[in-house]
Short mmCIF file of C-alpha atoms and ligand atoms in Angstrom, two decimals:
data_model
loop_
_atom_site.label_atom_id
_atom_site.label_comp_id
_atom_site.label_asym_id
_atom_site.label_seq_id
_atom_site.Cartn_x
_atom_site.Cartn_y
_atom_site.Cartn_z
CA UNK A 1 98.94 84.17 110.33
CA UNK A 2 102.65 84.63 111.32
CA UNK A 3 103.08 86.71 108.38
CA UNK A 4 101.13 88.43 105.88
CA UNK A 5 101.21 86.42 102.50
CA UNK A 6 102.41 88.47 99.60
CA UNK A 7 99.77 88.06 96.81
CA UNK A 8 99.06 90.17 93.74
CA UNK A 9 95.09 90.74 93.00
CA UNK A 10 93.96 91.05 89.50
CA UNK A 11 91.44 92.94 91.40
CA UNK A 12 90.77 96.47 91.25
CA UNK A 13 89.31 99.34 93.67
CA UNK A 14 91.78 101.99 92.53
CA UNK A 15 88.86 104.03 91.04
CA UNK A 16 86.77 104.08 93.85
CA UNK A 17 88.87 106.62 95.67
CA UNK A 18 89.93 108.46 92.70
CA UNK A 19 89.46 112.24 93.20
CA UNK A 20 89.49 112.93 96.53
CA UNK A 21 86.80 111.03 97.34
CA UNK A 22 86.11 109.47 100.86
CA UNK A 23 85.42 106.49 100.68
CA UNK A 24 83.02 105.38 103.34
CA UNK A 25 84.73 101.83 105.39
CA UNK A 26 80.96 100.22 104.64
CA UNK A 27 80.69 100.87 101.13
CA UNK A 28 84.32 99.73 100.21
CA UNK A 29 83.86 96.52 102.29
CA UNK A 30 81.01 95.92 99.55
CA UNK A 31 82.92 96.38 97.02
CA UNK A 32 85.36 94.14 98.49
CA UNK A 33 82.70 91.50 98.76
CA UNK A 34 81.82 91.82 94.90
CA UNK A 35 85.42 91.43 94.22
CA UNK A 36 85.66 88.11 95.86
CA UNK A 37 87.47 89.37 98.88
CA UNK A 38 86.53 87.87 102.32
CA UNK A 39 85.46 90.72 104.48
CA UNK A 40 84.97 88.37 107.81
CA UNK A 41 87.55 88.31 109.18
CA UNK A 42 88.82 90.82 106.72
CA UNK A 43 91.97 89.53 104.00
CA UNK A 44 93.08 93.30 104.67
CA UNK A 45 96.47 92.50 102.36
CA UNK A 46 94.09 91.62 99.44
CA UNK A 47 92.04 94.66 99.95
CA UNK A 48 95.43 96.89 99.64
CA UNK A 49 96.90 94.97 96.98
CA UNK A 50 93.26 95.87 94.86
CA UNK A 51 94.17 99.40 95.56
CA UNK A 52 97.54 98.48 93.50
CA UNK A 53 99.03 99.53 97.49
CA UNK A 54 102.38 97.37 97.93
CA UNK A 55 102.87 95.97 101.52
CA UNK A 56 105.53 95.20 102.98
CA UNK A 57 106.54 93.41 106.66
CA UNK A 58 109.50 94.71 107.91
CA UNK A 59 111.45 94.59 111.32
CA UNK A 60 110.81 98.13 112.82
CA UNK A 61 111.82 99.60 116.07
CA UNK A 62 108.95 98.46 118.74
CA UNK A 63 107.23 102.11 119.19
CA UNK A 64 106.56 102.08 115.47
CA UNK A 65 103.57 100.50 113.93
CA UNK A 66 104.66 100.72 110.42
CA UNK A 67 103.68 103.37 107.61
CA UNK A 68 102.29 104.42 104.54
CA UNK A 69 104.22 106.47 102.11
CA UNK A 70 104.42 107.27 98.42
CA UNK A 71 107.69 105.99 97.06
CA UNK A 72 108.43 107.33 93.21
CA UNK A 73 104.71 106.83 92.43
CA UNK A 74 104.02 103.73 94.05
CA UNK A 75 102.02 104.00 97.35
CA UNK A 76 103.38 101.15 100.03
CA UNK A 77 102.71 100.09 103.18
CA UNK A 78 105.07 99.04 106.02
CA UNK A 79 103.97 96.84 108.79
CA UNK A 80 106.21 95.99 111.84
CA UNK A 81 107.03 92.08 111.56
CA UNK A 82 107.68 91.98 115.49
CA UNK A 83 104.35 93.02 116.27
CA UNK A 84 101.51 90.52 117.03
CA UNK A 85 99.77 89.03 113.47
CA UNK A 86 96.64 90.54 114.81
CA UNK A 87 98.13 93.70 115.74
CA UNK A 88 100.01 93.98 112.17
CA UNK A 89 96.34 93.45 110.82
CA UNK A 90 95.11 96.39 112.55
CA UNK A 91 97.85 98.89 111.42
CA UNK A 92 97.36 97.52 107.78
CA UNK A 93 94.08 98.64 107.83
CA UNK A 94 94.63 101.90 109.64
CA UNK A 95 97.21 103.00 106.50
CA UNK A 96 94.60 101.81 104.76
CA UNK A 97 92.66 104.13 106.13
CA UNK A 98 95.34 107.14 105.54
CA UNK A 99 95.46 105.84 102.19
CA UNK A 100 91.35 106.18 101.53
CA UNK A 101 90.74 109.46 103.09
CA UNK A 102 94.62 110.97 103.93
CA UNK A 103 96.37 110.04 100.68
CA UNK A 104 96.20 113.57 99.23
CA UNK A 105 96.89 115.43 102.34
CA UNK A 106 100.53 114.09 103.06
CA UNK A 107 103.13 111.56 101.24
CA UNK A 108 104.23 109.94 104.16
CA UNK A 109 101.87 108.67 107.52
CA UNK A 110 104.52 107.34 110.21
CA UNK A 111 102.41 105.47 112.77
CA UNK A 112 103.50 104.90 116.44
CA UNK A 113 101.22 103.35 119.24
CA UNK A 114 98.00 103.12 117.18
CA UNK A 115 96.09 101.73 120.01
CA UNK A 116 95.40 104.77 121.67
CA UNK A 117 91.87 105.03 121.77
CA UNK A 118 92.19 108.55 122.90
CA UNK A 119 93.87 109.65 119.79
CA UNK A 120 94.09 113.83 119.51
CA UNK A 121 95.51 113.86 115.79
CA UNK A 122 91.97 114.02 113.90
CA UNK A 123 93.48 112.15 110.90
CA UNK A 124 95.02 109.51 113.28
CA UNK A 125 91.38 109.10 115.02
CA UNK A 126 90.23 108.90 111.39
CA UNK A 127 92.09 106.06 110.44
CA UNK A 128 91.94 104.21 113.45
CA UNK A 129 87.75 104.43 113.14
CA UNK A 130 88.85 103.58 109.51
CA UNK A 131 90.17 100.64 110.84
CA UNK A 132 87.76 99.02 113.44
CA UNK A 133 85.26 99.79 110.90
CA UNK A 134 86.84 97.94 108.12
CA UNK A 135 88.25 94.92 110.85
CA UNK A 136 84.64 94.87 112.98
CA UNK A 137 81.79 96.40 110.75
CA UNK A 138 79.59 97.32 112.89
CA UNK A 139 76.24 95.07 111.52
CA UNK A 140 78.66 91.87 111.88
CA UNK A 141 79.87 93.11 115.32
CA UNK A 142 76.51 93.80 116.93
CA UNK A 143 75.31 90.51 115.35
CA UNK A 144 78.05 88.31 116.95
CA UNK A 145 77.66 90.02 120.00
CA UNK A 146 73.55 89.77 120.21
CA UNK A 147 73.53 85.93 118.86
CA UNK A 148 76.60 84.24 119.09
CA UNK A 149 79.05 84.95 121.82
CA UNK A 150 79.84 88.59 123.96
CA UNK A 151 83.22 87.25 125.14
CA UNK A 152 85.91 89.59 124.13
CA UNK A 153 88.47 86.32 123.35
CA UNK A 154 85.52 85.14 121.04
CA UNK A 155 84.96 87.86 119.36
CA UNK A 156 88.67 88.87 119.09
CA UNK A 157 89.00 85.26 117.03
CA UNK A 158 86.59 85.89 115.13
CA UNK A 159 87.24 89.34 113.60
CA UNK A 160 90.83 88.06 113.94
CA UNK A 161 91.78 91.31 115.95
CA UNK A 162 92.93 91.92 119.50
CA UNK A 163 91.19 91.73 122.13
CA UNK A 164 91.96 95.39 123.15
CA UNK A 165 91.03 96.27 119.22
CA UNK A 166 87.48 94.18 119.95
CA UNK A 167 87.62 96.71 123.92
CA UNK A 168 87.83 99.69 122.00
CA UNK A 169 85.33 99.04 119.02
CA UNK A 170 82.71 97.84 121.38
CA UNK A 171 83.01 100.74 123.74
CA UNK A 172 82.93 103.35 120.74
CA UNK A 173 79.56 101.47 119.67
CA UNK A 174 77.86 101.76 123.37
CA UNK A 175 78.54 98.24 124.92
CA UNK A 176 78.96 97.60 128.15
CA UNK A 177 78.91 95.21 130.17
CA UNK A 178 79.49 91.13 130.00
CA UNK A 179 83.58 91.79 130.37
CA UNK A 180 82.96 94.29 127.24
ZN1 ZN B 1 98.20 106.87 111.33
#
């Protein structure tokens, strides 16, 4: 998608991650799921609209990603329109991630070069992980991988993510290999 539809869901996750709690990538995908939201490949700007999250796609400068940030009570979500759809879809669900397990740490998560798989910045590994786990869960992943195709284009389509994003998740989850 050239760019991400703007759609209000009458669904709700809010409470899920009331309290400080951490909510693990698999267990909010299944809630997802019971909400009606498609999980493969991910509608990530559903899933943040049933947090009541407001996203926006915005021109940025080319070094930044995009954001998350709480804005007189109302968390949002900036994505960079230049970027690639499928990179856009990654750093929506990274500040997704800051969102889940961040949200009460800081007000305001400015993102630059997410793809660094050697990330330093524990909360920035966090969410990235955060990410690939909510983009590529890991039962779908291996399962495409052992039974349907292992090439990285193919796999990339069908998680609708890069193929670096697809590099990176398969390394972290001990594949090798195959172009992998
Ligand atoms: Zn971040």
């Amino acid at each position: 998608m050239a760019v991400i539809k703007r759609r209000l869901s009458k669904t709700n996750l809010s409470h899920l991650t009331s309290g400080g709690h951490r909510l693990a990538a698999d267990k909010l995908l299944e809630a997802a799921k019971n909400q009606g939201i498609q999980t493969v490949p991910l509608d990530v700007e559903r899933l943040a609209g049933s947090f009541g999250v407001k996203v926006k796609v915005v021109p940025m400068k080319d070094e930044v990603s995009g954001h998350l940030s709480l804005n007189d009570g109302q968390w949002e979500i900036a994505v960079n329109a230049l970027h690639h759809p499928k990179r856009q879809r990654f750093t929506l669900a990274h500040e997704l991630g800051h969102y889940v397990l961040h949200r009460w740490q800081c007000q305001k998560f400015e993102d630059t070069k997410l793809f660094r798989n050697n990330e330093t910045n524990p909360m920035e590994a966090e969410a990235n992980r955060y990410a690939a786990d909510l983009l590529m869960p890991e039962p779908e992943f291996r399962n495409y991988i052992n039974t349907v195709s292992k090439n990285i284009n193919d796999i990339a389509d069908y998680f609708d993510v890069s193929a670096y994003a697809v590099r990176v998740r398969a390394k972290n989850l001990g594949f090798s290999g195959h172009g992998l």
